[in-house]
XYZ file of N, CA and C in Angstrom:
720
model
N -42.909 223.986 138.070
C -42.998 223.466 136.705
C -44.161 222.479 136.603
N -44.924 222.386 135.474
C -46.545 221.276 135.063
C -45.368 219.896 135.143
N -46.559 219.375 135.628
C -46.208 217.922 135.465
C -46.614 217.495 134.206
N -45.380 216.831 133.211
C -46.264 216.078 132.088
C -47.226 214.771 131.952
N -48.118 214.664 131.385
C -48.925 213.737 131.260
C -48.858 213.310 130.006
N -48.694 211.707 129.794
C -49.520 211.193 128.418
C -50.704 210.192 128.507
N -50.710 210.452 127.667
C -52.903 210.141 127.459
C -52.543 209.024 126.141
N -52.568 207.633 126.340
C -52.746 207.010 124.725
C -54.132 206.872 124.448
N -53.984 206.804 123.000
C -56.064 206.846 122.730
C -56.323 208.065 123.310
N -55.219 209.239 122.975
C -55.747 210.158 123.970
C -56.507 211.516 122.980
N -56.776 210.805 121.740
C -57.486 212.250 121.384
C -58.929 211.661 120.783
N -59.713 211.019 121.080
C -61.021 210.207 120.934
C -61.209 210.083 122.342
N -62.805 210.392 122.008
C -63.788 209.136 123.619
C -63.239 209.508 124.906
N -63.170 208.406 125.355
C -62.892 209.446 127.177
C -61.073 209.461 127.353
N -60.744 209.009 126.110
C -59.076 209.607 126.255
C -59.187 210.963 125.696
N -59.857 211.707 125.130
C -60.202 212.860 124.740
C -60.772 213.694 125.855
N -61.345 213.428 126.948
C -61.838 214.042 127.752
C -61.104 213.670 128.832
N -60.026 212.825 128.717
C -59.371 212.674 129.879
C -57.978 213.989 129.790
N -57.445 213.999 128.430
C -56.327 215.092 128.394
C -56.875 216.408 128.171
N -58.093 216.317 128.147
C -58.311 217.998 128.154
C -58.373 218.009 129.342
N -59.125 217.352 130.076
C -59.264 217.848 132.093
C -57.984 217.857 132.541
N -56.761 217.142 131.825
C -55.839 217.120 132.573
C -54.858 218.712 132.246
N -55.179 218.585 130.937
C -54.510 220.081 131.030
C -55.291 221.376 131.229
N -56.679 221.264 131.450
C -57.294 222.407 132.248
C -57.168 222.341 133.148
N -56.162 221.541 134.239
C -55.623 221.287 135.646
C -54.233 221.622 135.546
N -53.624 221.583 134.522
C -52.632 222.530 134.868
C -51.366 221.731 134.586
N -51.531 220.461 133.464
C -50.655 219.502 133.530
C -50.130 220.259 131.964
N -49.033 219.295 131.262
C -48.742 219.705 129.996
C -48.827 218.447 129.510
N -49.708 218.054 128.749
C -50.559 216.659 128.159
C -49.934 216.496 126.699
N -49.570 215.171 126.783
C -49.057 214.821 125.148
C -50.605 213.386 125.472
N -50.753 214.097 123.388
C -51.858 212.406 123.365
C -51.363 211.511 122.080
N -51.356 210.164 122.410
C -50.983 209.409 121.511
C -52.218 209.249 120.725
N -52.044 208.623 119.935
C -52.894 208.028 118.849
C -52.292 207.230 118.056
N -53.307 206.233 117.237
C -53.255 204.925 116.465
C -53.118 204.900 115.231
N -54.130 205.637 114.641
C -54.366 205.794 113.358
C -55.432 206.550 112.811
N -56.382 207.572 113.341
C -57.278 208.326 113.225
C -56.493 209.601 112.745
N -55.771 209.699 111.982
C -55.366 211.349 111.043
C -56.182 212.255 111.293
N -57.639 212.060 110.938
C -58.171 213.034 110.605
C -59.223 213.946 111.938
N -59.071 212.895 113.015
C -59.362 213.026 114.093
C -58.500 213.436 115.159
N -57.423 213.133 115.015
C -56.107 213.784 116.318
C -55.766 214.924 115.440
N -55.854 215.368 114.129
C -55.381 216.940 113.750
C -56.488 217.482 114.250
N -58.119 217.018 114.501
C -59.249 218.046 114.497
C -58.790 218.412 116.263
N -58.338 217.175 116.946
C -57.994 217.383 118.228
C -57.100 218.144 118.758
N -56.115 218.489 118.000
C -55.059 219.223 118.139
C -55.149 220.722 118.146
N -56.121 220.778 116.519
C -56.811 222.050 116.513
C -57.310 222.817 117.654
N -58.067 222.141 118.085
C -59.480 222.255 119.214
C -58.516 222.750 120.429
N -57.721 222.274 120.611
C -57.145 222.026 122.185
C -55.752 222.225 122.220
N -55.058 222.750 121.441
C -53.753 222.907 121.497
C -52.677 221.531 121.918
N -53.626 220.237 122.282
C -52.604 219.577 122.700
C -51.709 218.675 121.446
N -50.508 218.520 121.407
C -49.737 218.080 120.576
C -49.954 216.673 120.779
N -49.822 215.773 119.467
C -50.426 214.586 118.919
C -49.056 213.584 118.820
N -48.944 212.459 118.551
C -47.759 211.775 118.630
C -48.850 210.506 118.177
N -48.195 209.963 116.810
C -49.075 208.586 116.497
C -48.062 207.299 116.572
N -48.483 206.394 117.127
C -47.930 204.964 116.641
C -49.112 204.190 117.577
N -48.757 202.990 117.672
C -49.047 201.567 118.070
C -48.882 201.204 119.224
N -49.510 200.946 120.480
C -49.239 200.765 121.445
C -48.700 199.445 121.636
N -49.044 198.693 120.542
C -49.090 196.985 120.760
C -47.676 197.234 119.862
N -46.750 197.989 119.587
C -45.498 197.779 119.130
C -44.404 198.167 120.147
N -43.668 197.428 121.198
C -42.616 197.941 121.845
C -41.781 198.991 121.082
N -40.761 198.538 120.353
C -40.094 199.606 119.823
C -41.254 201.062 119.471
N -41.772 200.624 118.563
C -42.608 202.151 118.815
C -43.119 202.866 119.952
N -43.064 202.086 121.284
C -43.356 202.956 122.206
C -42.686 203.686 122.749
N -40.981 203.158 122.552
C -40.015 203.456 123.050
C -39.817 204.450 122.474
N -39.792 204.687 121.240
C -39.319 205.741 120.340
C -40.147 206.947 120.675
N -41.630 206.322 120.661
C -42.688 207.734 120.556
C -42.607 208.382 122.090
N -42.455 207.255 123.354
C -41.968 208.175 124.730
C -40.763 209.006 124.607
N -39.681 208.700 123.681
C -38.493 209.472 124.085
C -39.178 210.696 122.943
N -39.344 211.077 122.052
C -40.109 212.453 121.235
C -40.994 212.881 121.862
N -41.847 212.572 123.009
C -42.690 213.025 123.961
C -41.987 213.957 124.481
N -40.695 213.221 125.255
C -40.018 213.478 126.624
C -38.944 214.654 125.620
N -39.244 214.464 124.573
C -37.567 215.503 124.109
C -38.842 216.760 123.812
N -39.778 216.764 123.649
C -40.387 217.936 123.115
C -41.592 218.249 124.389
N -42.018 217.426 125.250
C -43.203 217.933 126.046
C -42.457 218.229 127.729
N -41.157 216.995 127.493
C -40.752 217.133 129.085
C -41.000 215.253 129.552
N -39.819 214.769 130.585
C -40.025 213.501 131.598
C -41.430 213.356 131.708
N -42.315 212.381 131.194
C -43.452 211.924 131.691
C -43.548 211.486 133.079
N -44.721 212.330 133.730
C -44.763 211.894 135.290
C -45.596 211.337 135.244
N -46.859 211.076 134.721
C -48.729 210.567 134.523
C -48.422 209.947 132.966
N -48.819 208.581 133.802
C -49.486 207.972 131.962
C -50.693 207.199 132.427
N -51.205 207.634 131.461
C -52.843 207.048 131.469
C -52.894 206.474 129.853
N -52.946 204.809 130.631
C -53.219 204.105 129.495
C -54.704 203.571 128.864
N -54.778 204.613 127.947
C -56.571 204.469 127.957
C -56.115 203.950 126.693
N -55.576 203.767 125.734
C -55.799 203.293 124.527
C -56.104 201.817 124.771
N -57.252 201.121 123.501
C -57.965 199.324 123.400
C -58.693 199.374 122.195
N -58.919 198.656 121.755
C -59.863 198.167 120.845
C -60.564 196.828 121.132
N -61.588 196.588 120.197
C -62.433 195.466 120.690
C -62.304 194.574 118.982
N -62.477 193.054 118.944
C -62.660 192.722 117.875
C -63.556 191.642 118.409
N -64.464 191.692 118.849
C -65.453 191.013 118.997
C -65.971 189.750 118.476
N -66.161 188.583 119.356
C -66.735 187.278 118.003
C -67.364 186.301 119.391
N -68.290 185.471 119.582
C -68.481 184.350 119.972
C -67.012 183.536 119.939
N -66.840 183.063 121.142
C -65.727 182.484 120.963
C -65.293 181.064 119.919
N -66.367 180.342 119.442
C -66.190 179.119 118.763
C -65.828 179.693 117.219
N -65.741 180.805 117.362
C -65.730 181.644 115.868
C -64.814 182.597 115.813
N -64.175 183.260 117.285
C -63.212 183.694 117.456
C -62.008 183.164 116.658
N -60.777 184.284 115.936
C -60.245 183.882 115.273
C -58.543 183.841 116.071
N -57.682 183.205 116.048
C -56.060 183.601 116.331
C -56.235 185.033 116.604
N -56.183 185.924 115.370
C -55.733 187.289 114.901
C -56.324 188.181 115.559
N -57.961 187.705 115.694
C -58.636 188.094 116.743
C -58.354 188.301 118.186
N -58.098 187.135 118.250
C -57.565 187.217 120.332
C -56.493 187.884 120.210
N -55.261 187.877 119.108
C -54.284 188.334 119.948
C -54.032 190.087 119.266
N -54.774 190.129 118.270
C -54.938 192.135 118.008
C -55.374 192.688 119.158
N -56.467 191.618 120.426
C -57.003 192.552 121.188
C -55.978 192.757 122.525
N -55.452 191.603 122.641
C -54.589 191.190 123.311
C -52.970 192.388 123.520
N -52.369 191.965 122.387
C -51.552 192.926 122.189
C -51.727 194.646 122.347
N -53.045 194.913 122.172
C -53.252 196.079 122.478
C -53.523 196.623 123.640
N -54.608 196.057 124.036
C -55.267 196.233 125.308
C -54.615 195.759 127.065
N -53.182 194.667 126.444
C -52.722 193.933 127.842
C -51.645 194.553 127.524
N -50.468 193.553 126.425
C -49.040 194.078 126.369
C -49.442 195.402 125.909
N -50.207 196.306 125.328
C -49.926 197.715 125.218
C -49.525 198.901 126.862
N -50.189 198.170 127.596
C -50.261 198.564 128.868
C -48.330 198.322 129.700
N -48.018 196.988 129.252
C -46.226 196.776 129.681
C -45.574 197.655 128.591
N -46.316 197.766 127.493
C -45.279 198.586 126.304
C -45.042 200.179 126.703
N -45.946 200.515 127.165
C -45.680 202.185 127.654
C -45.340 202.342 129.106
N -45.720 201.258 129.872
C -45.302 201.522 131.265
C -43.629 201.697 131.480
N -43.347 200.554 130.452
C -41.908 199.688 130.954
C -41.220 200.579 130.777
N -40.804 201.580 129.001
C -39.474 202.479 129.199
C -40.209 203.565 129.771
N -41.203 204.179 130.815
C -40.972 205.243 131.553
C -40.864 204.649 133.188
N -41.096 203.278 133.380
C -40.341 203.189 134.572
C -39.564 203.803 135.419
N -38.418 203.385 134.178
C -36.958 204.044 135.487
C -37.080 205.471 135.508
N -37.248 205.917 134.424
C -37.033 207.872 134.909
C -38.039 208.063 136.022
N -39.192 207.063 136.114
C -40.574 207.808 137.368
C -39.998 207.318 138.557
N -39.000 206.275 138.193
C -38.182 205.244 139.699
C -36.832 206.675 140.063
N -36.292 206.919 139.368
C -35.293 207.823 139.766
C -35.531 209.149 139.916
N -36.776 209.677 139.139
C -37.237 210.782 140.200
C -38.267 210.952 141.344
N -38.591 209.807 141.437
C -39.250 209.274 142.701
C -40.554 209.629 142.724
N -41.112 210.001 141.641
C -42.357 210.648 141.349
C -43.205 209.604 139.971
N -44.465 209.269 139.947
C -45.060 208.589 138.989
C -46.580 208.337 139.455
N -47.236 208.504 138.484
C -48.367 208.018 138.192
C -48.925 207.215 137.315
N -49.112 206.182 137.261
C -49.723 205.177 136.285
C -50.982 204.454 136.704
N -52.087 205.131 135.328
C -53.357 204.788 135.518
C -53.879 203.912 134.584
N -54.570 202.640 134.704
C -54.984 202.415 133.547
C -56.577 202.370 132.821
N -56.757 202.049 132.321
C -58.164 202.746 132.000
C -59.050 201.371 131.420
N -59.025 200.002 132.596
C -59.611 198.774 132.246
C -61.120 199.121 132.198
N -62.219 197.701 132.484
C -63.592 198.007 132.160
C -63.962 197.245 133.244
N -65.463 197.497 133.022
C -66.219 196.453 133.207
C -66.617 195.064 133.336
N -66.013 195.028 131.835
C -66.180 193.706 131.269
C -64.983 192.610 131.763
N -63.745 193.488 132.191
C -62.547 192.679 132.894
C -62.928 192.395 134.167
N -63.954 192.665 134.795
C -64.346 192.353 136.135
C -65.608 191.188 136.000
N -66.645 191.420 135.298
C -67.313 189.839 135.264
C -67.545 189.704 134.278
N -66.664 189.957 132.869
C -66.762 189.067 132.062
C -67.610 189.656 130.647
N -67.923 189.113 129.863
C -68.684 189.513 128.624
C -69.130 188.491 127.263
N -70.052 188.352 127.123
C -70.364 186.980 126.391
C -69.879 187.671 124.535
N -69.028 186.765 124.137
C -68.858 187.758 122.914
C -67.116 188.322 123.279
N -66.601 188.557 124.099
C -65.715 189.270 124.839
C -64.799 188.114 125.534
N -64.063 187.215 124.956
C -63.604 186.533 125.751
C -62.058 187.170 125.755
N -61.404 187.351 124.355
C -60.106 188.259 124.314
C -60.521 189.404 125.299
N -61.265 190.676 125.027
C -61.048 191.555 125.476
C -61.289 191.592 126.979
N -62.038 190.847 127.365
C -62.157 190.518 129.116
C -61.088 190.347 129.555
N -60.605 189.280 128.509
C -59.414 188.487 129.445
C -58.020 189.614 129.855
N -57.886 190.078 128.348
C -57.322 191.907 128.703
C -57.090 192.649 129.313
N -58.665 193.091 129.339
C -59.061 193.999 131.058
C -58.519 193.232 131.801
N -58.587 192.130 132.500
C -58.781 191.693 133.485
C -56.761 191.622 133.712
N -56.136 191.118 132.762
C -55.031 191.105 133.073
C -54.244 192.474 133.395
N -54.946 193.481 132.659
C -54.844 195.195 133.064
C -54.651 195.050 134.628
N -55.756 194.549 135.543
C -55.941 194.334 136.395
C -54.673 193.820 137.596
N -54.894 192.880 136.893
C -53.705 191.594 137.897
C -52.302 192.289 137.949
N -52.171 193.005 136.657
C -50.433 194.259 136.274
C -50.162 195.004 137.361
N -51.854 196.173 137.174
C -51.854 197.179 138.244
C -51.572 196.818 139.985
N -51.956 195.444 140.299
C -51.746 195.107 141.579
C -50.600 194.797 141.877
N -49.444 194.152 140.658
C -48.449 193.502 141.140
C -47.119 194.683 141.157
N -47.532 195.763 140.015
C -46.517 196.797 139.440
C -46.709 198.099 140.888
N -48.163 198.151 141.845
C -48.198 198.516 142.401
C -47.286 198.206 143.560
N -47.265 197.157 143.764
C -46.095 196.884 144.963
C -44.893 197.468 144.590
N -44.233 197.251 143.323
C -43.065 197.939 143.437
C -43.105 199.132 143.017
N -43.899 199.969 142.615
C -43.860 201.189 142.757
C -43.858 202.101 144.264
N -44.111 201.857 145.070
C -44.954 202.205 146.064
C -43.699 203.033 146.825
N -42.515 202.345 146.918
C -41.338 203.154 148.014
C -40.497 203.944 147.149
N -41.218 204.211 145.580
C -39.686 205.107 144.933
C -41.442 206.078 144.733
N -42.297 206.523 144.847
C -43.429 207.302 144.983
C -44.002 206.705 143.876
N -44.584 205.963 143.333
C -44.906 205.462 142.042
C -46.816 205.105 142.300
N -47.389 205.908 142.329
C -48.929 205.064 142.381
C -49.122 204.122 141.025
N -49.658 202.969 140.938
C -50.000 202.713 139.913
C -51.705 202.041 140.804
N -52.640 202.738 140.119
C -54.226 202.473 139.628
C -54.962 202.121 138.378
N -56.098 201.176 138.622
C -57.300 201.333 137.312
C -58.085 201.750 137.604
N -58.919 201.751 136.479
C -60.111 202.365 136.075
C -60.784 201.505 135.743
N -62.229 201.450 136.147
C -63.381 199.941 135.092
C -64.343 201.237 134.914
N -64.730 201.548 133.667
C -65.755 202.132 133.331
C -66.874 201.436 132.691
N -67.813 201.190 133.061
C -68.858 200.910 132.256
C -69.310 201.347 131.164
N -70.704 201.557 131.089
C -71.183 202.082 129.635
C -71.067 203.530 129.805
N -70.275 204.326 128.853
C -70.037 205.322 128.944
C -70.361 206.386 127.557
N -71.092 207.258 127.415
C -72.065 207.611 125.908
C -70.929 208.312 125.693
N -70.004 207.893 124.916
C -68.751 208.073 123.602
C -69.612 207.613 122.567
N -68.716 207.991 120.853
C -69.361 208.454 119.925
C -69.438 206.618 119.784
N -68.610 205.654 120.097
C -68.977 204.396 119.792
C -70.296 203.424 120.085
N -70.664 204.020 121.481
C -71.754 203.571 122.408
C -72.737 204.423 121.546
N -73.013 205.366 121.692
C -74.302 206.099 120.996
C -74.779 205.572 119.435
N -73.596 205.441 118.774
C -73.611 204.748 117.506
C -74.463 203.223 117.300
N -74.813 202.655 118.304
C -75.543 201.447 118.277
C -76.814 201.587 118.333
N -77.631 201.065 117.390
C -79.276 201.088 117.508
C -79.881 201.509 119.114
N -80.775 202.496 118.146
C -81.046 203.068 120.231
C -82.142 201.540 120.966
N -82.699 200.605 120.442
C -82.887 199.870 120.934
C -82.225 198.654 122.185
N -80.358 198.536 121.488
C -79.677 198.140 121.997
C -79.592 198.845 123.431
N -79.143 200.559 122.764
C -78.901 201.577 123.680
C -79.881 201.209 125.169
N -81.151 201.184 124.725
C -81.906 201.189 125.734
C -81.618 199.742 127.151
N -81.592 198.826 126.311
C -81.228 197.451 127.173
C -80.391 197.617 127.842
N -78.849 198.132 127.202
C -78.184 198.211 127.727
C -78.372 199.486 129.183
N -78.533 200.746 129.312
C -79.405 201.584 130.182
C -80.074 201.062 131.021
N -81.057 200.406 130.847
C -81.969 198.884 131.467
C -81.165 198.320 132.580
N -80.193 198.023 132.101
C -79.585 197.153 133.420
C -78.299 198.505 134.364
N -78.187 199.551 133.975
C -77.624 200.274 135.278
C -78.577 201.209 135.771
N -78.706 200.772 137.240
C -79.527 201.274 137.998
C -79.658 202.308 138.222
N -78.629 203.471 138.254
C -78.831 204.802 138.069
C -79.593 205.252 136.613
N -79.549 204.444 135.905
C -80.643 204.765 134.932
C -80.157 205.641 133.639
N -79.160 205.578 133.356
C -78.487 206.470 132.262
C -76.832 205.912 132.049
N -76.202 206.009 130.974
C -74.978 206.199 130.509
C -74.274 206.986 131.263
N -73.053 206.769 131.591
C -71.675 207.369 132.157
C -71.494 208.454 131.349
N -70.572 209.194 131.590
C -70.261 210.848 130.907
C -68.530 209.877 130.798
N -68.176 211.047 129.675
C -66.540 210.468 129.685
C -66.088 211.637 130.870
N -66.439 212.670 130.822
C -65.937 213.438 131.847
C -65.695 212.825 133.175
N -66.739 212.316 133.465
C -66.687 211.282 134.763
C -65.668 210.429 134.980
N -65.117 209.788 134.037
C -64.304 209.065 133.975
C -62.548 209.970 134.160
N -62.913 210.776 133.301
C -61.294 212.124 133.463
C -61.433 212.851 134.758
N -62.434 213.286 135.700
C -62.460 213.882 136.874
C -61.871 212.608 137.558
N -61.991 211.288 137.712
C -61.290 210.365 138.654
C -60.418 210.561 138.137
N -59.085 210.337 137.025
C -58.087 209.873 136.698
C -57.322 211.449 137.375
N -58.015 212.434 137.365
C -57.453 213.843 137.816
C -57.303 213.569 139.174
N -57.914 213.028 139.945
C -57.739 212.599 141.258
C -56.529 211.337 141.541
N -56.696 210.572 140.866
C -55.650 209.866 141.044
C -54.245 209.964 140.304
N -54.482 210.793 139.823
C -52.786 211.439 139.372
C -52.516 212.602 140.305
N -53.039 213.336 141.011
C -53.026 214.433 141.878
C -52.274 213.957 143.438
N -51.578 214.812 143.806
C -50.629 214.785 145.078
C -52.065 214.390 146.249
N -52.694 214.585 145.892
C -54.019 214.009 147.181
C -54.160 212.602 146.988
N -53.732 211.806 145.725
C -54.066 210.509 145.880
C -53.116 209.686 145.640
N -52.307 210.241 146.541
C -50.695 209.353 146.722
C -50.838 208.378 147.591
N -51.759 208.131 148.341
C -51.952 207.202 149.312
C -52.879 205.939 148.770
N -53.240 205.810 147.251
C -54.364 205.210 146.879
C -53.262 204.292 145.715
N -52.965 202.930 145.734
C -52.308 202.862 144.947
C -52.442 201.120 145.128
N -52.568 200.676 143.617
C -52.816 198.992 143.942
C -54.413 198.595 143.664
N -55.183 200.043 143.078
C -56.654 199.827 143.637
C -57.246 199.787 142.179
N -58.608 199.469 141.997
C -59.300 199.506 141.036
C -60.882 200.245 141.515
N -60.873 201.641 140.589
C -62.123 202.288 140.947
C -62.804 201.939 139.904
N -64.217 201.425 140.856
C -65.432 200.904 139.868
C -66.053 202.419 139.356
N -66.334 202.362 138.366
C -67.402 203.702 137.575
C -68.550 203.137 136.929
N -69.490 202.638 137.172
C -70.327 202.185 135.945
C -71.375 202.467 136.704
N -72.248 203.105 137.612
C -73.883 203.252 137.668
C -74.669 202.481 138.500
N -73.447 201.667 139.032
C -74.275 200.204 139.423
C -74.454 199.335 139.000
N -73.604 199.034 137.896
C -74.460 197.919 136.795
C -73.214 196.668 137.427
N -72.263 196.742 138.302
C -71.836 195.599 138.560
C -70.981 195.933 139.739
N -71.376 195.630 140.784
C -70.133 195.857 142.385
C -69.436 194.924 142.916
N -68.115 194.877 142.350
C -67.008 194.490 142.644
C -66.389 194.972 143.895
């Protein structure tokens, strides 16, 4: 029988390229989404994979939208928490609503979907949990003080949730991707574009694919031994 996978943020950007690789591998992929209508039906279209919308930064809604997963796709074995947003400001200008929209999404969204599939991945002794932090949670971002701080707590989760996953089979891993040419990154003056390029030494933008070929590896029975870890992806532009 496929192992199920869910993908949040999973029908945009490299959550979009993360549930298609996963179900051209042979998984049966549910993708969440936020609020893009008109973008998770074009996704659905495209790819047959079935859509499920709410809020990651709402507990009860996560709870609800995992159990309609699990009643219509099957027990989630793989969650890949790629869903975040950014609300960006200099911090002296940074607002409340600001820090904690990014906050709630990007940190507690990560305890909101982990927590009710816990026990079913604890009692069938099987789990994968990936999360899909950055860059910027590793050294930082001027402009980025919420969303660093985010990532970074993504971070500190995956190490501690890793210990107790580890003896009921539970990997839990991240992800730091760098600059990666999604429709958001390309969208910025190609001048920016370029600076930014400028500083990773391989000399070009990340693929989102790149990013879904690792997460295929670390949800895969070969990378049961890898667990607690954070894989750098970015080009060189920062070695942690």
């Amino acid at each position: 029988m496929s192992r199920v996978a869910l993908v949040t943020g999973g029908s945009r950007g490299i959550g979009a390229a993360i549930s298609k690789a996963l179900k051209a591998a042979g998984y049966k992929v549910a993708a969440n989404y936020a609020g893009n209508d008109e973008a998770a039906a074009a996704f659905k279209a495209e790819t047959g994979i079935p859509v499920f919308k709410w809020s990651v930064a709402d507990y009860e809604a996560c709870a609800a939208g995992i159990a309609k997963v699990e009643a219509e796709v099957g027990p989630v074995d793989v969650l890949v928490n790629n869903a975040g947003i950014t609300r960006d400001a200099m911090f002296h200008k940074m607002t409340p609503a600001q820090w904690k929209e990014v906050i709630d999404t990007n940190l507690s969204g990560v305890f909101n979907m982990t927590h009710p599939l816990w026990t079913g991945m604890r009692d069938r002794k099987f789990g994968r949990v990936i999360t899909i932090s950055s860059i910027n949670g590793q050294k930082g971002q001027m402009g980025q003080a919420n969303y660093s701080a985010a990532k970074a707590g993504d971070l500190g989760f995956t190490k501690a949730l890793a210990q107790e996953g580890a003896k009921a089979g539970i990997t839990v891993n991240a992800i730091c991707p760098g600059y990666i040419a999604t429709d958001m990154v390309m969208a910025v003056p190609e001048k920016v574009r370029e600076a930014i390029i400028g500083q990773i030494p391989v000399g070009r933008l990340g693929e989102a694919d790149e990013i879904a070929r690792a997460v295929l590896f670390l949800a895969s029975d070969e990378g049961g031994f890898i667990t607690g870890s954070t894989l750098t992806i970015n080009g060189g532009q920062y070695l942690a």
